[in-house]
């Protein structure tokens, strides 16, 4: 008879094996049986089903450094190997159709005296399952060096698991501070462990353009470098700068490496090119994109530049050309086109823009932004992609197929979902991980906003009460934002992201009524050992 393992049940039996599991995110159901299985030196991994080979190879790669085992990966139907991965659906093509990701990511694990069997309908489910397996194994499994003395024992158990939401994302701003390919891949691996399925890369902003565009080489040559960076807060006067050039960009080869690294983990990269505002770096490279009196270099302090794109036909061509290269690099369905914080003063002051508005029969600048976004949305749709943008894209009127990322709060997301548009929640009051996380803030490195604690993130429910029941499926999920004005190193990135990302991962994975913060905190203690084994510099609180 198994021991019923109700994760959030307050009368949970004090069984050391159960406590040792301490899974974060928790799983849907887990029954632990008496007995242990030990990974033998001669362990092999077998796989069957489309897409399983890649996940099996990844599992072997994951297990190798700490165990020292060179685990063979074999295609096999049967019970020979002690690590058996199988998926039943022939097709691997279920990624990035947010609404269809759901069934794709469910999986089961069974551990008994014959070994570990992981089954799923789709390879994406296997990809989540191997991450749970990494959590079930002793935390030393995550070490990058060999752990000779470790006992690779796991309890006999049965797990059934599936996520609550199809969009479980983290966001990373690589425009304000550049992070190299290795750093991004390391971050992807950290979020993969927490069964996230998307990384939103904010690739362009006033302070830097980070993506090589072959047709417009000056974007990287000029737009990727700013001469200096503000020291301290945005509001401090006088403004002091560090006089150190900052920059960098990803070549197409770099981006393919990132996309492949993520794809191997069944994580989709959502690229963002922010427009028509937050475009100073691009306008510095190609002044003809602006509205006259254009800057000659990317912005050196934070906040929002009033230099925005014009709406000339040539600028729309530029945008389409750039997005063509973006689509060639990023296979995911969603392309993020920003749309946030667009000061309209250059548009209202420009005779050319006003004339264009009259030609188009558009009466105000908000509607002009709506028109601009719709042009891009139609272009993306004609290539089988979907436009997603910050909730300001609603201000000029939404159009069919647009998806809203609600950051100014939940109101935009509620309105969009109610009107039948898909929504990803990114409300800054709960999900901005560039905000402080601990009191007193004076003891923390410089950050933004008022503290958002791990508990606050954990308590967050992406489906606000205001969304009518029959529209709730339009809330695809949520994501945590890491704006990088004050985050310039991987260590600091870890510090801001974790453990809040652990809390968000669980809030997005398990059913709402199964959440229990006290229980989460108990599991977080041993989970910190895993983060440490991975070299992740998590914040010590709570
Ligand atoms: C608002 S959120 C921004 C970013 C900043 C962030 C700082 C959003 C769409 N725009 O440009 O980096 O606040 O917290």
Coordinates of C-alpha atoms and ligand atoms in Angstrom, one line a residue:
X1 CA 0.0 0.0 0.0
X2 CA 1.3 3.4 -0.9
X3 CA 1.5 6.4 1.4
X4 CA -1.0 9.0 0.2
X5 CA 1.0 12.1 -0.5
X6 CA -1.3 15.1 -0.4
X7 CA 1.2 17.8 -0.8
X8 CA -0.7 20.6 0.8
X9 CA -2.5 18.5 3.3
X10 CA -1.7 19.8 6.8
X11 CA -1.9 16.3 8.2
X12 CA 0.8 15.2 5.8
X13 CA 2.6 12.2 7.4
X14 CA 6.0 12.9 8.7
X15 CA 7.8 10.5 6.4
X16 CA 11.4 11.4 5.8
X17 CA 11.2 10.1 2.2
X18 CA 8.4 12.4 1.4
X19 CA 10.0 15.4 3.0
X20 CA 13.2 14.7 1.2
X21 CA 11.3 15.0 -2.1
X22 CA 10.4 18.7 -1.5
X23 CA 9.5 19.3 -5.1
X24 CA 9.3 22.8 -6.4
X25 CA 7.1 23.3 -8.3
X26 CA 4.9 20.7 -6.5
X27 CA 3.4 18.0 -8.7
X28 CA -0.3 17.2 -9.3
X29 CA -0.2 13.9 -7.5
X30 CA 2.5 11.8 -6.0
X31 CA 2.2 8.5 -4.2
X32 CA 5.4 7.2 -2.5
X33 CA 5.8 3.5 -1.8
X34 CA 8.2 1.8 0.5
X35 CA 11.5 1.0 -1.2
X36 CA 14.3 2.7 -3.0
X37 CA 15.8 2.4 -6.4
X38 CA 19.5 3.0 -6.9
X39 CA 20.9 4.3 -10.1
X40 CA 23.5 1.7 -11.0
X41 CA 26.9 2.4 -12.6
X42 CA 25.8 0.6 -15.7
X43 CA 22.5 2.6 -16.1
X44 CA 21.2 3.0 -19.6
X45 CA 18.4 5.2 -20.9
X46 CA 16.0 3.8 -23.5
X47 CA 13.4 5.8 -25.4
X48 CA 10.6 5.3 -27.8
X49 CA 8.3 7.7 -29.6
X50 CA 8.8 10.9 -31.6
X51 CA 11.0 13.5 -30.0
X52 CA 11.9 11.2 -27.1
X53 CA 15.4 10.7 -28.4
X54 CA 16.3 14.3 -27.8
X55 CA 14.9 14.3 -24.3
X56 CA 16.7 11.0 -23.5
X57 CA 20.0 12.5 -24.7
X58 CA 19.4 15.6 -22.6
X59 CA 18.8 13.5 -19.5
X60 CA 22.1 11.6 -20.1
X61 CA 23.9 14.9 -20.4
X62 CA 22.2 16.2 -17.2
X63 CA 23.2 13.1 -15.2
X64 CA 26.8 12.8 -16.5
X65 CA 28.8 15.5 -14.6
X66 CA 27.8 14.6 -11.1
X67 CA 27.5 10.8 -11.4
X68 CA 30.4 10.4 -13.7
X69 CA 28.3 7.8 -15.6
X70 CA 28.6 7.8 -19.4
X71 CA 25.0 6.7 -19.8
X72 CA 24.2 5.1 -23.1
X73 CA 21.0 6.2 -24.8
X74 CA 19.3 3.4 -26.8
X75 CA 16.2 3.2 -28.9
X76 CA 14.3 0.2 -27.5
X77 CA 10.9 -1.0 -26.8
X78 CA 10.8 -3.1 -23.7
X79 CA 12.1 -3.2 -20.2
X80 CA 15.8 -3.6 -20.5
X81 CA 17.1 -0.2 -19.5
X82 CA 16.6 1.1 -15.9
X83 CA 15.7 4.6 -17.2
X84 CA 12.8 4.3 -19.7
X85 CA 11.3 7.3 -21.6
X86 CA 8.4 6.8 -23.8
X87 CA 5.9 9.1 -25.5
X88 CA 2.9 7.9 -27.4
X89 CA 2.1 10.7 -29.9
X90 CA 4.0 10.5 -33.2
X91 CA 4.0 14.2 -33.7
X92 CA 6.5 16.6 -31.9
X93 CA 4.7 19.6 -33.3
X94 CA 2.7 20.9 -30.3
X95 CA 5.0 23.6 -29.1
X96 CA 4.0 27.2 -28.9
X97 CA 0.4 27.0 -29.6
X98 CA -0.3 28.3 -26.2
X99 CA -3.8 26.8 -26.1
X100 CA -2.5 23.4 -27.2
X101 CA 0.6 23.2 -25.0
X102 CA -1.6 22.1 -22.2
X103 CA -2.0 18.4 -22.9
X104 CA 1.5 18.3 -24.4
X105 CA 3.2 18.9 -21.0
X106 CA 1.5 16.2 -18.9
X107 CA 3.6 13.2 -17.9
X108 CA 3.8 10.3 -15.5
X109 CA 6.7 8.9 -13.5
X110 CA 6.8 5.4 -12.0
X111 CA 9.8 4.3 -10.0
X112 CA 9.9 0.6 -8.8
X113 CA 12.5 -2.1 -8.5
X114 CA 12.9 -2.3 -12.3
X115 CA 13.9 1.4 -12.5
X116 CA 12.4 4.7 -13.6
X117 CA 9.8 4.9 -16.2
X118 CA 8.7 8.2 -17.6
X119 CA 5.8 8.4 -20.0
X120 CA 4.0 11.2 -21.7
X121 CA 1.8 11.8 -24.7
X122 CA 4.3 14.3 -26.2
X123 CA 8.0 14.9 -26.0
X124 CA 7.2 18.2 -24.2
X125 CA 5.8 16.2 -21.3
X126 CA 9.0 14.1 -21.2
X127 CA 11.0 17.3 -21.1
X128 CA 9.0 18.4 -18.0
X129 CA 9.3 14.9 -16.5
X130 CA 13.1 14.8 -16.6
X131 CA 13.2 18.0 -14.7
X132 CA 11.0 16.5 -12.0
X133 CA 13.4 13.5 -12.0
X134 CA 16.3 15.9 -11.3
X135 CA 14.4 17.2 -8.3
X136 CA 13.6 13.7 -7.0
X137 CA 17.3 12.6 -7.2
X138 CA 19.5 13.8 -4.3
X139 CA 20.4 17.4 -4.9
X140 CA 24.1 16.5 -5.6
X141 CA 22.8 15.3 -9.0
X142 CA 22.8 19.0 -10.0
X143 CA 26.4 19.5 -9.1
X144 CA 28.7 20.3 -12.0
X145 CA 31.5 18.1 -10.5
X146 CA 31.6 14.4 -9.9
X147 CA 30.1 13.3 -6.5
X148 CA 31.7 9.9 -6.0
X149 CA 30.3 9.4 -2.5
X150 CA 26.7 10.1 -3.4
X151 CA 24.1 7.5 -3.2
X152 CA 21.8 8.0 -6.3
X153 CA 18.7 6.5 -4.5
X154 CA 15.2 7.5 -5.3
X155 CA 12.0 6.3 -3.6
X156 CA 9.5 4.0 -5.3
X157 CA 6.7 6.3 -6.4
X158 CA 4.0 7.2 -8.9
X159 CA 3.6 10.7 -10.1
X160 CA 0.9 12.1 -12.4
X161 CA 1.6 15.7 -13.4
X162 CA 0.3 18.4 -15.6
X163 CA 0.4 22.2 -15.6
X164 CA -2.4 24.6 -14.8
X165 CA -1.4 27.2 -17.4
X166 CA 0.1 26.9 -20.9
X167 CA 2.2 30.1 -20.7
X168 CA 4.6 29.9 -17.8
X169 CA 7.2 32.5 -18.6
X170 CA 10.2 34.4 -17.4
X171 CA 11.3 37.6 -19.1
X172 CA 14.8 39.0 -19.4
X173 CA 15.8 42.5 -20.5
X174 CA 19.1 42.2 -22.4
X175 CA 18.8 45.7 -23.8
X176 CA 19.6 47.8 -20.6
X177 CA 22.4 45.4 -19.8
X178 CA 23.8 42.8 -22.2
X179 CA 24.0 39.2 -21.1
X180 CA 26.1 36.8 -23.1
X181 CA 25.0 33.6 -24.8
X182 CA 26.4 31.4 -22.0
X183 CA 24.7 33.5 -19.3
X184 CA 21.3 33.2 -21.1
X185 CA 21.7 29.5 -21.5
X186 CA 22.5 29.1 -17.8
X187 CA 19.4 31.1 -17.0
X188 CA 17.3 29.0 -19.4
X189 CA 18.5 25.9 -17.6
X190 CA 17.5 27.3 -14.2
X191 CA 14.0 28.1 -15.4
X192 CA 13.8 24.7 -17.1
X193 CA 14.3 23.0 -13.8
X194 CA 11.2 24.9 -12.6
X195 CA 9.2 23.7 -15.5
X196 CA 8.8 27.1 -17.1
X197 CA 8.1 26.9 -20.8
X198 CA 8.9 30.4 -22.1
X199 CA 11.7 32.9 -22.0
X200 CA 10.7 36.3 -23.3
X201 CA 13.9 38.2 -24.5
X202 CA 13.5 42.0 -24.5
X203 CA 16.0 42.5 -27.3
X204 CA 15.8 46.2 -28.1
X205 CA 15.3 49.4 -26.2
X206 CA 16.4 53.0 -26.1
X207 CA 19.6 52.0 -24.4
X208 CA 20.7 49.2 -26.8
X209 CA 19.8 47.2 -29.8
X210 CA 20.9 43.6 -29.3
X211 CA 20.0 41.6 -32.4
X212 CA 22.1 41.5 -35.6
X213 CA 20.0 42.3 -38.6
X214 CA 21.8 41.5 -41.8
X215 CA 19.8 44.0 -43.9
X216 CA 20.5 46.9 -41.5
X217 CA 24.0 46.4 -40.2
X218 CA 24.2 49.7 -38.4
X219 CA 21.6 48.5 -35.9
X220 CA 24.2 46.4 -34.3
X221 CA 27.2 48.6 -35.2
X222 CA 25.8 51.8 -33.8
X223 CA 22.7 50.7 -31.9
X224 CA 24.4 48.1 -29.7
X225 CA 26.7 50.5 -28.0
X226 CA 26.1 53.3 -25.6
X227 CA 29.0 55.5 -24.5
X228 CA 28.2 55.4 -20.8
X229 CA 25.6 54.4 -18.2
X230 CA 23.9 56.3 -15.5
X231 CA 25.1 55.8 -12.0
X232 CA 22.4 55.4 -9.3
X233 CA 18.7 56.1 -9.6
X234 CA 17.0 57.7 -12.5
X235 CA 15.7 60.6 -10.4
X236 CA 19.1 61.5 -8.9
X237 CA 20.4 65.0 -9.8
X238 CA 22.9 65.8 -11.1
X239 CA 23.0 62.8 -13.3
X240 CA 26.4 61.0 -13.0
X241 CA 27.6 58.6 -15.7
X242 CA 30.3 55.9 -15.5
X243 CA 32.0 56.9 -18.8
X244 CA 32.4 53.2 -19.7
X245 CA 30.9 52.1 -23.0
X246 CA 28.4 49.3 -22.6
X247 CA 27.0 47.0 -25.3
X248 CA 27.0 43.8 -27.2
X249 CA 24.6 42.1 -29.6
X250 CA 23.7 38.6 -30.6
X251 CA 24.8 37.3 -34.1
X252 CA 22.4 35.1 -35.9
X253 CA 24.6 32.2 -34.9
X254 CA 24.4 33.2 -31.2
X255 CA 20.6 33.4 -31.4
X256 CA 20.4 30.0 -33.1
X257 CA 22.4 28.6 -30.2
X258 CA 20.1 30.1 -27.7
X259 CA 17.0 29.0 -29.5
X260 CA 18.4 25.4 -29.9
X261 CA 19.5 25.3 -26.3
X262 CA 16.0 26.3 -25.2
X263 CA 14.2 24.0 -27.8
X264 CA 16.1 21.0 -26.4
X265 CA 14.4 21.8 -23.1
X266 CA 11.1 22.4 -24.8
X267 CA 11.3 26.1 -23.9
X268 CA 10.1 28.6 -26.5
X269 CA 12.0 31.9 -26.8
X270 CA 9.6 34.8 -27.3
X271 CA 11.6 37.6 -29.0
X272 CA 10.6 41.2 -28.3
X273 CA 11.4 44.2 -30.5
X274 CA 9.9 47.1 -28.8
X275 CA 8.2 49.6 -31.1
X276 CA 7.2 52.3 -32.0
X277 CA 8.6 53.7 -28.8
X278 CA 11.7 52.6 -26.9
X279 CA 13.5 52.9 -30.2
X280 CA 16.2 55.4 -29.6
X281 CA 19.0 53.0 -30.3
X282 CA 17.6 52.1 -33.7
X283 CA 16.9 55.7 -34.6
X284 CA 20.5 56.6 -33.7
X285 CA 21.6 54.0 -36.2
X286 CA 19.1 55.0 -38.9
X287 CA 18.0 58.6 -38.3
X288 CA 15.5 58.4 -41.2
X289 CA 13.3 56.2 -39.0
X290 CA 12.8 59.1 -36.6
X291 CA 11.0 62.4 -36.6
X292 CA 13.9 64.8 -37.1
X293 CA 16.3 66.1 -34.4
X294 CA 17.3 62.5 -33.9
X295 CA 19.8 61.3 -31.3
X296 CA 23.2 60.1 -32.5
X297 CA 23.7 57.4 -29.9
X298 CA 21.7 55.0 -27.7
X299 CA 20.4 56.5 -24.4
X300 CA 22.7 56.5 -21.4
X301 CA 20.1 56.8 -18.7
X302 CA 16.9 55.0 -18.0
X303 CA 13.3 56.2 -18.3
X304 CA 11.6 56.6 -21.7
X305 CA 13.0 58.4 -24.7
X306 CA 10.6 60.6 -26.6
X307 CA 12.3 59.7 -29.8
X308 CA 10.0 57.2 -31.5
X309 CA 9.6 55.8 -35.0
X310 CA 7.8 57.8 -37.7
X311 CA 5.1 56.2 -39.8
X312 CA 6.5 56.7 -43.3
X313 CA 6.0 53.7 -45.7
X314 CA 9.8 53.2 -45.6
X315 CA 9.7 52.8 -41.8
X316 CA 7.0 50.1 -42.2
X317 CA 9.2 48.4 -44.7
X318 CA 12.1 48.5 -42.3
X319 CA 9.9 47.0 -39.6
X320 CA 8.8 44.2 -41.9
X321 CA 12.3 43.5 -43.1
X322 CA 13.6 43.3 -39.5
X323 CA 10.7 41.0 -38.4
X324 CA 11.3 38.8 -41.4
X325 CA 14.8 38.1 -40.0
X326 CA 13.4 37.7 -36.5
X327 CA 10.9 35.1 -37.8
X328 CA 13.7 33.3 -39.6
X329 CA 15.6 33.0 -36.3
X330 CA 12.8 32.4 -33.8
X331 CA 10.4 29.5 -34.7
X332 CA 8.0 30.2 -31.9
X333 CA 4.5 31.3 -32.8
X334 CA 4.5 34.5 -30.8
X335 CA 6.5 37.6 -31.7
X336 CA 6.4 40.4 -29.2
X337 CA 6.4 43.9 -30.6
X338 CA 6.4 45.9 -27.4
X339 CA 4.2 48.9 -27.8
X340 CA 4.6 50.2 -24.2
X341 CA 5.2 53.8 -23.1
X342 CA 5.1 55.6 -26.4
X343 CA 5.3 59.4 -25.8
X344 CA 3.3 60.9 -28.7
X345 CA 4.9 64.4 -28.6
X346 CA 7.0 63.8 -31.7
X347 CA 4.0 62.6 -33.6
X348 CA 1.8 65.6 -32.6
X349 CA 4.6 68.0 -33.4
X350 CA 5.5 66.5 -36.8
X351 CA 3.8 68.0 -39.9
X352 CA 4.6 64.8 -41.8
X353 CA 3.0 62.6 -39.2
X354 CA -0.1 64.8 -39.0
X355 CA -0.4 64.8 -42.8
X356 CA -0.1 61.0 -42.8
X357 CA -2.8 60.8 -40.2
X358 CA -5.1 62.9 -42.3
X359 CA -4.4 60.6 -45.3
X360 CA -5.2 57.6 -43.3
X361 CA -8.3 59.2 -41.7
X362 CA -6.9 58.8 -38.3
X363 CA -7.9 61.4 -35.7
X364 CA -5.5 61.0 -32.8
X365 CA -2.1 59.6 -32.0
X366 CA -3.4 56.7 -29.9
X367 CA -5.3 55.5 -32.9
X368 CA -2.2 56.0 -35.0
X369 CA -0.3 53.6 -32.7
X370 CA -3.2 51.2 -33.1
X371 CA -2.9 51.5 -36.9
X372 CA 0.9 50.9 -36.7
X373 CA 0.5 47.8 -34.5
X374 CA -2.2 46.4 -36.7
X375 CA 0.1 46.7 -39.8
X376 CA 2.6 44.6 -38.0
X377 CA 0.0 42.2 -36.7
X378 CA -1.3 41.6 -40.2
X379 CA 2.2 41.1 -41.5
X380 CA 3.0 38.5 -38.8
X381 CA -0.3 36.8 -39.3
X382 CA 0.4 36.5 -43.0
X383 CA 3.4 34.5 -42.0
X384 CA 1.5 32.3 -39.6
X385 CA 2.7 34.1 -36.5
X386 CA 0.9 35.9 -33.7
X387 CA 1.5 39.4 -32.4
X388 CA 1.8 39.9 -28.7
X389 CA 2.3 43.4 -27.1
X390 CA 2.3 45.2 -23.8
X391 CA -1.2 46.4 -22.8
X392 CA -0.8 49.8 -24.4
X393 CA -1.5 48.1 -27.7
X394 CA -5.2 48.1 -26.6
X395 CA -5.3 51.9 -26.4
X396 CA -5.6 52.3 -30.1
X397 CA -8.0 49.4 -30.6
X398 CA -7.2 45.7 -30.7
X399 CA -7.5 43.5 -33.7
X400 CA -8.2 39.8 -34.3
X401 CA -5.4 37.5 -33.1
X402 CA -3.6 40.1 -31.0
X403 CA -2.5 38.9 -27.5
X404 CA -2.1 41.3 -24.6
X405 CA 0.7 41.2 -22.0
X406 CA -0.8 43.1 -19.1
X407 CA 1.9 44.9 -17.2
X408 CA 0.3 48.2 -16.0
X409 CA -1.8 46.1 -13.7
X410 CA -4.6 43.6 -14.3
X411 CA -7.2 45.9 -15.7
X412 CA -5.9 45.7 -19.3
X413 CA -5.7 41.9 -19.1
X414 CA -9.2 41.7 -17.7
X415 CA -10.6 43.9 -20.4
X416 CA -8.8 42.1 -23.1
X417 CA -9.8 38.6 -21.9
X418 CA -13.4 39.7 -21.5
X419 CA -13.4 41.0 -25.0
X420 CA -12.1 37.6 -26.2
X421 CA -8.4 38.3 -26.6
X422 CA -5.7 36.1 -25.2
X423 CA -3.8 37.5 -22.3
X424 CA -0.5 36.9 -20.5
X425 CA -0.4 38.5 -17.0
X426 CA 2.7 40.4 -16.2
X427 CA 1.2 42.9 -13.6
X428 CA 4.1 45.0 -12.2
X429 CA 2.5 45.0 -8.7
X430 CA 3.2 41.2 -8.4
X431 CA 5.5 40.0 -11.2
X432 CA 8.3 42.6 -11.5
X433 CA 11.4 40.9 -10.3
X434 CA 13.4 44.0 -10.9
X435 CA 11.6 45.4 -7.9
X436 CA 13.0 45.1 -4.4
X437 CA 12.0 41.9 -2.6
X438 CA 13.1 42.5 1.0
X439 CA 12.7 45.2 3.7
X440 CA 14.6 47.3 4.5
X441 CA 15.4 48.3 1.0
X442 CA 18.4 50.3 2.1
X443 CA 20.2 47.0 2.8
X444 CA 19.5 45.7 -0.7
X445 CA 21.4 46.5 -3.9
X446 CA 19.7 49.3 -5.8
X447 CA 16.5 48.2 -7.4
X448 CA 13.1 49.5 -8.4
X449 CA 9.7 50.0 -6.9
X450 CA 8.3 48.8 -3.6
X451 CA 9.2 45.3 -2.3
X452 CA 7.5 42.3 -4.0
X453 CA 8.2 39.4 -1.6
X454 CA 8.3 35.8 -2.5
X455 CA 5.1 35.4 -0.6
X456 CA 3.4 38.0 -2.7
X457 CA 4.4 36.3 -5.9
X458 CA 3.3 32.9 -4.5
X459 CA -0.1 34.3 -3.7
X460 CA -0.6 35.7 -7.1
X461 CA -3.4 34.2 -9.1
X462 CA -3.2 35.0 -12.9
X463 CA -6.9 34.7 -13.3
X464 CA -8.5 37.8 -11.6
X465 CA -12.0 37.6 -10.3
X466 CA -13.1 40.2 -12.9
X467 CA -12.7 37.8 -15.8
X468 CA -16.1 36.1 -16.6
X469 CA -16.0 32.4 -16.3
X470 CA -16.5 31.6 -19.9
X471 CA -13.5 33.9 -20.8
X472 CA -11.0 32.5 -18.3
X473 CA -9.4 30.3 -20.9
X474 CA -8.1 33.5 -22.5
X475 CA -5.7 33.9 -19.6
X476 CA -2.8 31.9 -21.0
X477 CA -0.7 32.3 -17.9
X478 CA 1.8 34.8 -16.5
X479 CA 5.4 35.6 -16.4
X480 CA 8.0 37.3 -14.2
X481 CA 9.8 40.3 -15.5
X482 CA 13.5 41.0 -15.1
X483 CA 14.2 44.5 -16.3
X484 CA 17.9 45.1 -16.1
X485 CA 18.5 48.8 -15.5
X486 CA 20.2 47.8 -12.3
X487 CA 21.0 44.2 -13.0
X488 CA 24.3 43.9 -14.8
X489 CA 25.8 40.5 -13.7
X490 CA 24.6 36.9 -13.7
X491 CA 25.0 36.8 -9.9
X492 CA 22.7 39.8 -9.4
X493 CA 20.3 38.3 -11.9
X494 CA 20.0 35.2 -9.8
X495 CA 19.6 37.3 -6.7
X496 CA 16.6 39.1 -8.2
X497 CA 15.1 36.1 -9.9
X498 CA 15.3 33.5 -7.2
X499 CA 13.5 32.4 -5.1
X500 CA 10.7 34.5 -6.6
X501 CA 10.8 32.5 -9.8
X502 CA 10.4 29.3 -7.7
X503 CA 7.2 30.8 -6.2
X504 CA 5.9 31.9 -9.6
X505 CA 6.7 28.5 -11.1
X506 CA 4.5 26.8 -8.5
X507 CA 1.7 29.4 -8.8
X508 CA 1.6 28.7 -12.5
X509 CA 1.9 24.9 -12.3
X510 CA -0.4 23.6 -9.6
X511 CA -4.2 24.1 -9.0
X512 CA -5.1 27.3 -7.1
X513 CA -6.7 25.4 -4.2
X514 CA -3.5 23.3 -3.8
X515 CA -1.3 26.3 -3.1
X516 CA 0.0 26.5 0.4
X517 CA 2.8 29.0 1.2
X518 CA 3.9 27.5 4.5
X519 CA 4.3 24.2 2.8
X520 CA 6.2 25.9 -0.1
X521 CA 8.5 27.5 2.4
X522 CA 9.3 24.1 4.0
X523 CA 10.2 22.7 0.6
X524 CA 12.1 25.8 -0.3
X525 CA 14.7 25.1 2.4
X526 CA 16.0 21.9 0.8
X527 CA 15.3 23.4 -2.6
X528 CA 17.9 26.0 -1.9
X529 CA 20.4 23.2 -1.8
X530 CA 19.6 22.5 -5.4
X531 CA 20.0 26.1 -6.4
X532 CA 23.3 26.2 -4.6
X533 CA 24.4 23.0 -6.4
X534 CA 23.6 24.8 -9.6
X535 CA 25.7 27.8 -8.6
X536 CA 22.6 30.0 -8.4
X537 CA 23.0 33.0 -6.2
X538 CA 19.4 33.1 -4.8
X539 CA 18.3 35.8 -2.4
X540 CA 18.5 34.5 1.2
X541 CA 15.0 35.7 2.1
X542 CA 12.4 34.6 3.0
Ligands
LIG1 C1 8.4 49.8 -17.3 S1 7.1 47.3 -18.3 C2 8.9 49.4 -18.6 C3 10.3 49.1 -18.7 C4 11.1 49.4 -17.5 C5 10.3 48.9 -16.3 C6 11.1 49.0 -15.0 C7 7.2 48.0 -19.6 C8 6.5 47.4 -20.7 N1 8.0 49.1 -19.6 O1 10.8 49.8 -19.9 O2 12.3 48.7 -17.6 O3 9.1 49.6 -16.2 O4 10.5 48.4 -14.0

